[in-house]
Tab-separated table of C-alpha atoms and ligand atoms in Angstrom:
chain	number	residue	atom	x	y	z
J	777	MET	CA	-7.636	-31.260	-44.420
J	778	THR	CA	-4.111	-30.003	-44.939
J	779	GLU	CA	-1.274	-31.372	-42.794
J	780	PRO	CA	-0.372	-29.228	-39.760
J	781	GLN	CA	2.679	-27.098	-40.553
J	782	LYS	CA	4.980	-26.584	-37.591
J	783	LEU	CA	6.804	-23.269	-37.711
J	784	SER	CA	9.489	-21.862	-35.430
J	785	SER	CA	11.015	-18.485	-34.810
J	786	SER	CA	14.270	-17.610	-33.118
J	787	ARG	CA	16.304	-14.676	-31.897
J	788	SER	CA	16.564	-11.964	-34.531
J	789	ALA	CA	18.009	-8.483	-34.548
J	790	GLY	CA	17.912	-5.445	-36.726
J	791	LEU	CA	14.664	-5.792	-38.651
J	792	SER	CA	14.675	-3.341	-41.520
J	793	GLY	CA	12.820	-2.719	-44.725
J	794	ASP	CA	9.764	-1.342	-46.333
J	795	ILE	CA	6.650	-3.496	-46.679
J	796	ILE	CA	3.057	-3.333	-47.833
J	797	PRO	CA	1.126	-5.775	-45.629
J	798	PRO	CA	-1.806	-7.592	-47.265
J	799	GLY	CA	-5.193	-5.985	-47.875
J	800	ASP	CA	-7.730	-5.393	-45.144
J	801	LYS	CA	-9.761	-8.521	-44.475
J	802	SER	CA	-12.959	-6.767	-43.388
J	803	ILE	CA	-12.962	-4.433	-46.391
J	804	SER	CA	-12.071	-7.266	-48.780
J	805	HIS	CA	-15.046	-9.399	-47.687
J	806	ARG	CA	-17.400	-6.455	-48.007
J	807	SER	CA	-16.007	-5.451	-51.433
J	808	ILE	CA	-16.798	-8.878	-52.821
J	809	MET	CA	-20.243	-9.009	-51.229
J	810	LEU	CA	-21.380	-5.521	-52.239
J	811	GLY	CA	-19.750	-5.853	-55.675
J	812	GLY	CA	-21.616	-9.142	-56.068
J	813	LEU	CA	-24.934	-7.472	-55.291
J	814	ALA	CA	-24.458	-4.277	-57.306
J	815	GLU	CA	-25.319	-3.523	-60.889
J	816	GLY	CA	-22.233	-3.302	-63.106
J	817	THR	CA	-18.620	-4.326	-62.608
J	818	THR	CA	-16.790	-3.378	-59.428
J	819	THR	CA	-13.006	-3.293	-59.595
J	820	ILE	CA	-10.983	-4.085	-56.486
J	821	ARG	CA	-7.286	-3.281	-56.110
J	822	GLY	CA	-5.353	-4.705	-53.198
J	823	LEU	CA	-7.900	-7.408	-52.331
J	824	LEU	CA	-6.674	-9.705	-49.573
J	825	GLU	CA	-6.246	-13.063	-51.263
J	826	GLY	CA	-6.379	-14.935	-47.974
J	827	GLU	CA	-8.408	-18.111	-47.595
J	828	ASP	CA	-11.182	-16.375	-45.644
J	829	VAL	CA	-11.858	-13.893	-48.441
J	830	LEU	CA	-11.589	-16.591	-51.099
J	831	HIS	CA	-14.441	-18.395	-49.314
J	832	THR	CA	-16.540	-15.258	-49.725
J	833	VAL	CA	-15.581	-15.175	-53.418
J	834	THR	CA	-16.745	-18.777	-53.862
J	835	ALA	CA	-20.014	-18.069	-52.064
J	836	LEU	CA	-20.859	-15.021	-54.188
J	837	ARG	CA	-19.995	-16.907	-57.375
J	838	SER	CA	-22.331	-19.638	-56.271
J	839	MET	CA	-25.089	-17.035	-55.903
J	840	GLY	CA	-24.651	-15.652	-59.422
J	841	ALA	CA	-21.884	-13.017	-59.316
J	842	ASP	CA	-19.153	-13.165	-61.940
J	843	ILE	CA	-15.780	-12.718	-60.229
J	844	ARG	CA	-12.367	-12.835	-61.821
J	845	LYS	CA	-8.851	-11.544	-61.365
J	846	ASP	CA	-6.915	-9.988	-64.228
J	847	GLU	CA	-3.227	-10.315	-65.029
J	848	ARG	CA	-2.453	-7.100	-63.091
J	849	GLY	CA	-3.988	-8.555	-59.931
J	850	VAL	CA	-7.127	-6.398	-60.091
J	851	TRP	CA	-10.363	-8.208	-59.212
J	852	HIS	CA	-13.504	-7.599	-61.305
J	853	VAL	CA	-16.851	-8.408	-59.743
J	854	THR	CA	-19.905	-8.225	-61.959
J	855	GLY	CA	-22.844	-8.166	-59.624
J	856	VAL	CA	-26.307	-9.642	-60.012
J	857	GLY	CA	-27.952	-6.183	-59.957
J	858	PRO	CA	-31.767	-5.843	-59.854
J	859	LYS	CA	-32.350	-9.518	-60.707
J	860	GLY	CA	-31.031	-10.410	-57.236
J	861	LEU	CA	-28.986	-13.310	-55.914
J	862	ASP	CA	-29.550	-16.888	-57.054
J	863	ALA	CA	-30.086	-19.665	-54.548
J	864	PRO	CA	-26.591	-21.060	-53.945
J	865	ARG	CA	-25.911	-24.138	-56.006
J	866	GLU	CA	-24.085	-25.950	-53.230
J	867	VAL	CA	-23.473	-25.960	-49.482
J	868	LEU	CA	-21.528	-22.810	-48.623
J	869	ASP	CA	-18.433	-23.970	-46.780
J	870	VAL	CA	-16.764	-20.847	-45.426
J	871	GLY	CA	-13.844	-22.590	-43.764
J	872	ASN	CA	-12.416	-20.682	-40.791
J	873	SER	CA	-14.131	-17.395	-41.620
J	874	GLY	CA	-16.574	-15.945	-39.094
J	875	THR	CA	-16.979	-12.797	-41.175
J	876	SER	CA	-18.029	-14.796	-44.262
J	877	ALA	CA	-20.461	-16.865	-42.207
J	878	ARG	CA	-22.176	-14.056	-40.350
J	879	LEU	CA	-22.321	-11.497	-43.168
J	880	LEU	CA	-23.379	-13.989	-45.832
J	881	ILE	CA	-26.107	-15.399	-43.602
J	882	GLY	CA	-27.302	-11.808	-43.161
J	883	LEU	CA	-27.304	-11.349	-46.925
J	884	CYS	CA	-29.298	-14.560	-47.432
J	885	ALA	CA	-31.844	-13.525	-44.769
J	886	GLY	CA	-33.235	-10.914	-47.140
J	887	ASN	CA	-33.569	-13.332	-50.075
J	888	PRO	CA	-36.379	-15.892	-50.406
J	889	PHE	CA	-34.290	-19.032	-50.899
J	890	THR	CA	-32.700	-21.705	-48.784
J	891	ALA	CA	-28.948	-21.787	-48.233
J	892	HIS	CA	-26.843	-24.237	-46.255
J	893	PHE	CA	-23.744	-23.064	-44.407
J	894	THR	CA	-20.886	-24.968	-42.857
J	895	GLY	CA	-17.304	-24.312	-41.834
J	896	ASP	CA	-14.218	-25.921	-40.348
J	897	SER	CA	-14.134	-27.353	-36.838
J	898	SER	CA	-13.073	-24.002	-35.317
J	899	LEU	CA	-15.926	-22.079	-36.965
J	900	ARG	CA	-18.430	-24.800	-36.072
J	901	LYS	CA	-17.788	-24.025	-32.397
J	902	ARG	CA	-18.510	-20.303	-32.721
J	903	PRO	CA	-21.847	-18.754	-31.705
J	904	MET	CA	-24.328	-17.993	-34.481
J	905	ALA	CA	-27.299	-17.378	-32.147
J	906	ARG	CA	-26.230	-13.737	-32.045
J	907	ILE	CA	-27.231	-13.373	-35.725
J	908	ILE	CA	-30.024	-15.957	-35.742
J	909	GLU	CA	-31.996	-13.996	-33.153
J	910	PRO	CA	-32.274	-10.657	-35.034
J	911	LEU	CA	-32.501	-12.273	-38.478
J	912	ALA	CA	-35.354	-14.530	-37.309
J	913	LYS	CA	-37.123	-11.363	-36.111
J	914	MET	CA	-36.828	-10.132	-39.696
J	915	GLY	CA	-38.586	-13.276	-40.913
J	916	ALA	CA	-35.730	-15.612	-41.826
J	917	ARG	CA	-36.177	-19.251	-40.794
J	918	PHE	CA	-33.294	-21.304	-39.458
J	919	GLU	CA	-32.506	-24.929	-38.965
J	920	SER	CA	-29.687	-25.047	-36.495
J	921	PRO	CA	-29.988	-27.471	-33.633
J	922	ASP	CA	-27.426	-25.758	-31.398
J	923	GLY	CA	-27.156	-22.168	-32.684
J	924	LYS	CA	-23.944	-23.007	-34.533
J	925	LEU	CA	-22.848	-24.156	-37.983
J	926	PRO	CA	-23.833	-26.205	-39.895
J	927	LEU	CA	-27.123	-24.397	-40.379
J	928	SER	CA	-29.747	-23.820	-43.031
J	929	ILE	CA	-31.441	-20.510	-43.580
J	930	THR	CA	-34.535	-19.721	-45.597
J	931	GLY	CA	-34.664	-16.020	-46.244
J	932	ALA	CA	-37.836	-13.972	-45.960
J	933	LEU	CA	-39.886	-13.066	-49.031
J	934	ASN	CA	-40.720	-9.714	-47.430
J	935	PRO	CA	-38.263	-9.174	-44.602
J	936	THR	CA	-39.588	-7.120	-41.692
J	937	PRO	CA	-37.508	-4.025	-40.969
J	938	ILE	CA	-36.547	-4.107	-37.299
J	939	VAL	CA	-34.968	-1.876	-34.691
J	940	TYR	CA	-32.328	-3.919	-32.913
J	941	THR	CA	-29.985	-3.027	-30.074
J	942	LEU	CA	-26.790	-5.067	-30.232
J	943	PRO	CA	-26.364	-7.084	-27.036
J	944	VAL	CA	-22.632	-7.532	-27.776
J	945	PRO	CA	-20.409	-5.025	-29.575
J	946	SER	CA	-19.992	-6.871	-32.871
J	947	ALA	CA	-19.473	-5.420	-36.328
J	948	GLN	CA	-20.349	-8.801	-37.786
J	949	VAL	CA	-23.786	-8.831	-36.149
J	950	LYS	CA	-24.382	-5.186	-37.094
J	951	SER	CA	-23.368	-5.910	-40.684
J	952	ALA	CA	-25.518	-9.054	-40.931
J	953	ILE	CA	-28.602	-7.022	-39.960
J	954	LEU	CA	-27.771	-4.155	-42.340
J	955	LEU	CA	-27.252	-6.602	-45.215
J	956	ALA	CA	-30.566	-8.318	-44.440
J	957	GLY	CA	-32.114	-4.830	-44.305
J	958	LEU	CA	-31.189	-4.332	-47.962
J	959	GLY	CA	-34.010	-6.740	-48.818
J	960	ALA	CA	-36.614	-5.169	-46.516
J	961	GLU	CA	-39.216	-2.598	-47.522
J	962	GLY	CA	-38.597	0.337	-45.164
J	963	VAL	CA	-35.939	1.271	-42.636
J	964	THR	CA	-33.925	-1.252	-40.607
J	965	THR	CA	-32.143	0.156	-37.578
J	966	VAL	CA	-29.231	-1.109	-35.498
J	967	VAL	CA	-28.390	0.542	-32.183
J	968	GLU	CA	-24.816	0.222	-30.938
J	969	LYS	CA	-23.990	1.092	-27.352
J	970	ILE	CA	-20.291	0.707	-28.079
J	971	PRO	CA	-19.119	1.708	-31.556
J	972	THR	CA	-17.555	-1.035	-33.695
J	973	ARG	CA	-15.814	-0.934	-37.073
J	974	ASP	CA	-17.909	1.001	-39.591
J	975	HIS	CA	-16.736	-0.398	-42.940
J	976	SER	CA	-20.186	-1.775	-43.782
J	977	GLU	CA	-21.841	1.593	-43.279
J	978	ASN	CA	-19.164	3.461	-45.268
J	979	MET	CA	-19.148	0.992	-48.116
J	980	LEU	CA	-22.921	0.529	-48.344
J	981	ARG	CA	-23.189	4.294	-48.627
J	982	SER	CA	-20.602	4.508	-51.377
J	983	PHE	CA	-22.406	1.751	-53.310
J	984	GLY	CA	-25.523	3.959	-53.194
J	985	ALA	CA	-27.543	2.772	-50.193
J	986	THR	CA	-29.200	5.344	-47.955
J	987	ILE	CA	-27.655	5.038	-44.505
J	988	SER	CA	-28.197	7.507	-41.716
J	989	ILE	CA	-26.156	7.589	-38.534
J	990	ASP	CA	-27.389	9.359	-35.441
J	991	ARG	CA	-24.472	9.706	-32.994
J	992	ARG	CA	-25.721	10.179	-29.450
J	993	GLU	CA	-23.792	10.377	-26.235
J	994	ASP	CA	-24.561	6.819	-25.163
J	995	SER	CA	-25.195	5.105	-28.506
J	996	GLU	CA	-25.045	5.221	-32.247
J	997	ILE	CA	-28.200	4.593	-34.267
J	998	ILE	CA	-27.577	3.265	-37.766
J	999	SER	CA	-30.485	3.079	-40.195
J	1000	ILE	CA	-30.582	1.643	-43.694
J	1001	THR	CA	-33.376	2.087	-46.217
J	1002	GLY	CA	-34.172	-1.178	-47.959
J	1003	LYS	CA	-34.362	-1.988	-51.677
J	1004	PRO	CA	-31.660	0.442	-52.846
J	1005	SER	CA	-30.195	0.105	-56.307
J	1006	LEU	CA	-26.516	-0.542	-55.620
J	1007	LYS	CA	-24.046	0.591	-58.264
J	1008	ALA	CA	-20.602	-0.852	-58.985
J	1009	GLN	CA	-17.601	0.967	-57.484
J	1010	ASN	CA	-13.837	1.142	-57.926
J	1011	ILE	CA	-12.287	0.099	-54.637
J	1012	ALA	CA	-8.716	0.413	-53.346
J	1013	VAL	CA	-8.304	-1.806	-50.285
J	1014	PRO	CA	-5.864	-0.435	-47.682
J	1015	SER	CA	-3.413	-2.719	-45.892
J	1016	ASP	CA	-4.919	-4.400	-42.872
J	1017	PRO	CA	-3.941	-2.726	-39.583
J	1018	SER	CA	-4.616	-6.065	-37.872
J	1019	SER	CA	-1.993	-7.745	-40.084
J	1020	ALA	CA	0.430	-4.807	-39.947
J	1021	ALA	CA	0.390	-5.224	-36.156
J	1022	PHE	CA	2.622	-8.337	-36.304
J	1023	PRO	CA	5.655	-6.923	-38.160
J	1024	LEU	CA	5.152	-3.626	-36.334
J	1025	VAL	CA	5.374	-5.192	-32.869
J	1026	ALA	CA	8.295	-7.342	-34.054
J	1027	ALA	CA	10.181	-4.151	-34.967
J	1028	LEU	CA	9.448	-2.642	-31.539
J	1029	LEU	CA	10.869	-5.728	-29.803
J	1030	CYS	CA	13.940	-6.618	-31.869
J	1031	PRO	CA	17.056	-4.481	-31.207
J	1032	ASP	CA	18.270	-2.025	-33.856
J	1033	SER	CA	15.109	-2.276	-35.901
J	1034	LYS	CA	13.416	0.254	-38.083
J	1035	ILE	CA	10.739	-0.678	-40.589
J	1036	THR	CA	8.222	1.159	-42.724
J	1037	LEU	CA	4.729	-0.216	-43.241
J	1038	ARG	CA	2.963	1.336	-46.191
J	1039	ASN	CA	-0.667	2.094	-46.870
J	1040	ILE	CA	-2.001	1.031	-43.484
J	1041	GLY	CA	-5.678	1.558	-42.688
J	1042	ILE	CA	-5.916	3.876	-39.678
J	1043	ASN	CA	-9.692	4.101	-39.363
J	1044	PRO	CA	-10.109	5.103	-35.684
J	1045	ARG	CA	-12.519	2.186	-35.191
J	1046	ARG	CA	-9.671	-0.162	-36.085
J	1047	ALA	CA	-6.423	1.477	-35.071
J	1048	GLY	CA	-6.729	1.280	-31.274
J	1049	LEU	CA	-3.582	-0.834	-30.951
J	1050	PHE	CA	-1.276	1.848	-32.329
J	1051	GLY	CA	-2.482	4.352	-29.707
J	1052	VAL	CA	-2.089	1.838	-26.880
J	1053	LEU	CA	1.424	0.917	-28.009
J	1054	ARG	CA	2.372	4.600	-28.141
J	1055	LEU	CA	1.129	5.021	-24.576
J	1056	MET	CA	3.422	2.112	-23.667
J	1057	GLY	CA	6.345	4.003	-25.186
J	1058	ALA	CA	6.394	2.594	-28.718
J	1059	LYS	CA	8.130	4.641	-31.362
J	1060	ILE	CA	5.574	4.660	-34.160
J	1061	VAL	CA	5.662	7.586	-36.557
J	1062	GLU	CA	2.774	8.188	-38.905
J	1063	THR	CA	3.540	9.845	-42.226
J	1064	ASN	CA	1.706	10.702	-45.391
J	1065	PRO	CA	-1.829	10.514	-43.951
J	1066	ARG	CA	-4.430	10.477	-46.710
J	1067	ILE	CA	-7.889	9.227	-47.613
J	1068	GLU	CA	-8.013	6.344	-50.068
J	1069	GLY	CA	-11.251	4.781	-51.220
J	1070	GLY	CA	-13.045	6.578	-48.396
J	1071	GLU	CA	-10.765	5.154	-45.666
J	1072	PRO	CA	-8.005	7.002	-43.793
J	1073	VAL	CA	-4.593	5.459	-44.499
J	1074	ALA	CA	-1.005	6.361	-43.606
J	1075	ASP	CA	2.523	4.962	-43.695
J	1076	LEU	CA	3.868	3.885	-40.303
J	1077	MET	CA	7.504	3.805	-39.237
J	1078	ALA	CA	8.225	1.594	-36.234
J	1079	SER	CA	11.538	1.259	-34.441
J	1080	THR	CA	12.970	-0.542	-31.414
J	1081	SER	CA	11.324	0.755	-28.275
J	1082	GLU	CA	11.376	0.333	-24.526
J	1083	LEU	CA	7.844	-0.461	-23.454
J	1084	SER	CA	6.106	0.004	-20.105
J	1085	GLY	CA	3.061	-1.886	-18.870
J	1086	ILE	CA	-0.283	-0.068	-18.864
J	1087	ASP	CA	-3.944	-0.488	-18.034
J	1088	VAL	CA	-6.070	-0.860	-21.154
J	1089	PRO	CA	-9.697	0.063	-20.419
J	1090	PRO	CA	-12.570	-2.062	-21.777
J	1091	GLU	CA	-13.837	0.755	-24.044
J	1092	ARG	CA	-10.699	0.263	-26.137
J	1093	ALA	CA	-11.595	-3.308	-26.994
J	1094	PRO	CA	-13.804	-2.828	-30.095
J	1095	SER	CA	-11.171	-0.669	-31.837
J	1096	MET	CA	-8.510	-3.361	-31.387
J	1097	ILE	CA	-10.476	-6.534	-30.756
J	1098	ASP	CA	-8.260	-8.664	-33.018
J	1099	GLU	CA	-5.033	-7.171	-31.670
J	1100	TYR	CA	-5.021	-8.439	-28.083
J	1101	PRO	CA	-2.919	-11.527	-28.839
J	1102	ILE	CA	-0.092	-9.406	-30.270
J	1103	LEU	CA	-0.559	-6.737	-27.579
J	1104	ALA	CA	-0.144	-9.467	-24.958
J	1105	VAL	CA	3.165	-10.379	-26.618
J	1106	ALA	CA	4.308	-6.744	-26.552
J	1107	ALA	CA	3.259	-6.621	-22.883
J	1108	ALA	CA	5.449	-9.642	-22.130
J	1109	PHE	CA	8.498	-7.524	-23.067
J	1110	ALA	CA	7.336	-4.370	-21.279
J	1111	ASN	CA	8.529	-3.178	-17.926
J	1112	GLY	CA	5.702	-3.859	-15.471
J	1113	THR	CA	2.189	-5.227	-15.648
J	1114	THR	CA	-0.232	-4.662	-18.497
J	1115	ARG	CA	-3.862	-5.192	-17.609
J	1116	MET	CA	-6.178	-5.640	-20.586
J	1117	ARG	CA	-9.758	-5.245	-19.434
J	1118	GLY	CA	-13.063	-6.507	-20.755
J	1119	LEU	CA	-11.907	-9.267	-23.095
J	1120	GLY	CA	-14.928	-11.605	-22.828
J	1121	GLU	CA	-15.414	-11.574	-26.619
J	1122	LEU	CA	-11.931	-13.062	-27.087
J	1123	ARG	CA	-13.310	-16.367	-25.834
J	1124	VAL	CA	-15.452	-16.758	-29.002
J	1125	LYS	CA	-12.978	-15.817	-31.717
J	1126	GLU	CA	-11.206	-18.327	-33.986
J	1127	SER	CA	-10.145	-19.910	-30.670
J	1128	ASP	CA	-10.617	-19.039	-27.013
J	1129	ARG	CA	-7.890	-16.418	-27.293
J	1130	LEU	CA	-7.954	-15.456	-23.651
J	1131	THR	CA	-7.124	-18.965	-22.487
J	1132	LEU	CA	-4.692	-19.763	-25.302
J	1133	MET	CA	-2.685	-16.576	-24.859
J	1134	ALA	CA	-2.437	-17.113	-21.108
J	1135	GLN	CA	-1.392	-20.740	-21.597
J	1136	GLY	CA	1.142	-20.051	-24.327
J	1137	LEU	CA	2.726	-17.077	-22.579
J	1138	SER	CA	3.110	-18.973	-19.353
J	1139	ARG	CA	4.686	-21.890	-21.231
J	1140	CYS	CA	7.240	-19.382	-22.497
J	1141	GLY	CA	8.064	-18.348	-18.925
J	1142	ILE	CA	5.925	-15.215	-18.668
J	1143	LYS	CA	3.776	-14.581	-15.609
J	1144	VAL	CA	0.136	-14.201	-16.675
J	1145	GLU	CA	-3.218	-14.114	-14.925
J	1146	ILE	CA	-6.836	-14.131	-16.036
J	1147	GLU	CA	-9.139	-12.277	-13.660
J	1148	GLY	CA	-12.729	-12.472	-14.863
J	1149	ASP	CA	-12.551	-11.061	-18.394
J	1150	ASP	CA	-9.221	-9.294	-17.823
J	1151	LEU	CA	-5.817	-10.527	-18.948
J	1152	LEU	CA	-2.794	-9.490	-16.896
J	1153	VAL	CA	0.684	-9.903	-18.314
J	1154	HIS	CA	3.594	-9.247	-15.962
J	1155	GLY	CA	6.457	-8.074	-18.145
J	1156	THR	CA	10.024	-7.897	-16.915
J	1157	SER	CA	11.583	-6.089	-19.897
J	1158	ARG	CA	13.973	-9.062	-20.213
J	1159	PRO	CA	13.677	-11.655	-22.989
J	1160	PRO	CA	11.366	-14.442	-21.839
J	1161	ALA	CA	12.572	-18.039	-21.778
J	1162	GLY	CA	10.596	-19.288	-24.801
J	1163	GLY	CA	11.580	-22.836	-25.683
J	1164	ALA	CA	7.983	-24.076	-25.916
J	1165	THR	CA	5.667	-25.546	-28.523
J	1166	ILE	CA	2.467	-23.540	-28.627
J	1167	GLU	CA	-1.023	-24.824	-29.275
J	1168	THR	CA	-2.713	-22.530	-31.803
J	1169	SER	CA	-6.144	-24.217	-32.164
J	1170	MET	CA	-6.571	-23.254	-35.837
J	1171	ASP	CA	-6.147	-19.565	-34.969
J	1172	HIS	CA	-4.046	-17.442	-37.344
J	1173	ARG	CA	-3.540	-14.597	-34.892
J	1174	ILE	CA	-2.374	-16.849	-32.058
J	1175	ALA	CA	0.068	-18.419	-34.523
J	1176	MET	CA	1.541	-15.107	-35.704
J	1177	SER	CA	1.682	-13.659	-32.183
J	1178	PHE	CA	3.819	-16.494	-30.837
J	1179	LEU	CA	6.081	-16.411	-33.881
J	1180	VAL	CA	6.740	-12.750	-33.051
J	1181	LEU	CA	7.393	-13.681	-29.407
J	1182	GLY	CA	10.020	-16.199	-30.534
J	1183	LEU	CA	11.990	-13.446	-32.303
J	1184	GLN	CA	13.231	-12.178	-28.937
J	1185	SER	CA	12.879	-15.192	-26.627
J	1186	GLN	CA	15.961	-16.856	-25.218
J	1187	GLN	CA	15.022	-20.176	-26.833
J	1188	MET	CA	13.220	-20.833	-30.089
J	1189	VAL	CA	9.387	-20.825	-30.040
J	1190	THR	CA	7.493	-23.355	-32.151
J	1191	ILE	CA	3.824	-23.271	-33.108
J	1192	ASP	CA	1.986	-26.522	-33.667
J	1193	ASP	CA	0.379	-25.390	-36.933
J	1194	GLY	CA	1.066	-22.352	-39.082
J	1195	SER	CA	-1.247	-23.324	-41.933
J	1196	PHE	CA	-4.091	-21.093	-40.695
J	1197	ILE	CA	-1.938	-17.987	-41.114
J	1198	ALA	CA	-3.013	-18.152	-44.773
J	1199	THR	CA	-6.561	-17.200	-43.764
J	1200	SER	CA	-5.481	-13.575	-43.276
J	1201	PHE	CA	-1.766	-13.142	-44.040
J	1202	PRO	CA	-0.541	-15.314	-46.911
J	1203	GLY	CA	3.250	-15.130	-47.103
J	1204	PHE	CA	3.657	-13.967	-43.496
J	1205	ALA	CA	6.884	-15.855	-42.708
J	1206	ALA	CA	8.455	-14.840	-46.031
J	1207	MET	CA	7.594	-11.176	-45.451
J	1208	MET	CA	9.001	-11.341	-41.904
J	1209	ASN	CA	12.165	-13.073	-43.083
J	1210	GLY	CA	12.530	-10.394	-45.756
J	1211	LEU	CA	12.801	-7.903	-42.877
J	1212	GLY	CA	15.525	-10.016	-41.256
J	1213	ALA	CA	13.447	-12.228	-38.951
J	1214	HIS	CA	14.288	-15.891	-38.402
J	1215	MET	CA	11.175	-17.965	-39.058
J	1216	ALA	CA	11.148	-21.399	-40.636
U	1786	S3P	C1	-15.012	-8.297	-38.138
U	1786	S3P	C2	-15.501	-8.019	-36.890
U	1786	S3P	C3	-14.904	-8.529	-35.651
U	1786	S3P	C4	-13.484	-9.034	-35.873
U	1786	S3P	C5	-13.362	-9.884	-37.104
U	1786	S3P	C6	-13.794	-9.117	-38.344
U	1786	S3P	C7	-15.697	-7.741	-39.327
U	1786	S3P	O1	-15.683	-9.615	-35.176
U	1786	S3P	O2	-13.053	-9.759	-34.750
U	1786	S3P	O3	-12.045	-10.339	-37.288
U	1786	S3P	O4	-15.121	-7.768	-40.431
U	1786	S3P	O5	-16.833	-7.257	-39.174
U	1786	S3P	P1	-16.942	-9.408	-34.175
U	1786	S3P	O6	-18.029	-8.775	-34.925
U	1786	S3P	O7	-17.283	-10.806	-33.721
U	1786	S3P	O8	-16.413	-8.561	-33.050
């Protein structure tokens, strides 16, 4: 256990500069996993070297992949190919990372060995029943007294291909089933009522798997044919829109600011926040749109903006599920009320984000309400009081959101522990300070 690292932020003006935020976390995890399975050596440029992804690296190494980083910062993953994964040599401790846990358990479900998973105290509270249920239907056996980590999984020798309708919109659950489906003879199908991020589908296809997607009015039916021969790829990871969101909102809030964020992933299944902020009046200009490594990317210019409160419908949630904490901060500075609807899933993220955001914002003098699964933030377009120490409950995004809030609060804002920021955004405070922010 590392010592908690208190961090504070205080009134800043005139953010300026040009930054490349760190690589996309979802794509980084999947690059390591699919590279680790494929035949040949996958190269990955721009991999997020956050703690979450490094846990995935350790897990794949432990199952037989050869993974190293060269002097230019490019990662080389030599996969196990047709011989398949080895039984992991040790307990797979995936730290704070829900994506590592759920996707790797899916991967193991299609392999006939036993693996033991654990994580930190935040991850050990998060629900795993949502993957246990479909993976058990495919033939995997679990030992997990309470549907949470730690758990043991014994994968199926001949996994049964299933047709499974997701009861919650979750890309992690979808991906776990698709990865288990790689080991099954025949076609495994996932039905999504509400579309979630599609990086697994895109990347599995580019590694050579046969994936078909049937888009219907009320659902999307994703099918994968098992036992493909996956081939190594060269991957360029775009910058994570979920990480870019923090400096971007900071630039909207701080006076006389103008920043450029380069190489940002703008996959429509991920970029919901930018659209919502624009509807609130944010000045965000997209330039140089292009496709890189199969993903749409662009450079974004953000400048100081006057924001107005809006109503964010529940259908928006999957395309910006990780961005509600920072949206709630933007809403605190807007003129009028922002109602964010349908946020039940926020209760089972790295922390109960719904409760923690409401608590922290109200400690900083902002009027907030939770009504059912909706969060209401009553903005006044004046700087909030701040002057509080915020409980972050091992949650990187809560930590970064409140540090952004402190940049325009009347009094300094302190977070109880900034160490978890390294799970997704190593060097966050330094990058922010490089733009002119005051964080220490
Ligand atoms: C992720 C999916 C989302 C998201 C998480 C990353 C992924 O989780 O919150 O940060 O990479 O598939 P859910 O599947 O629980 O919605």
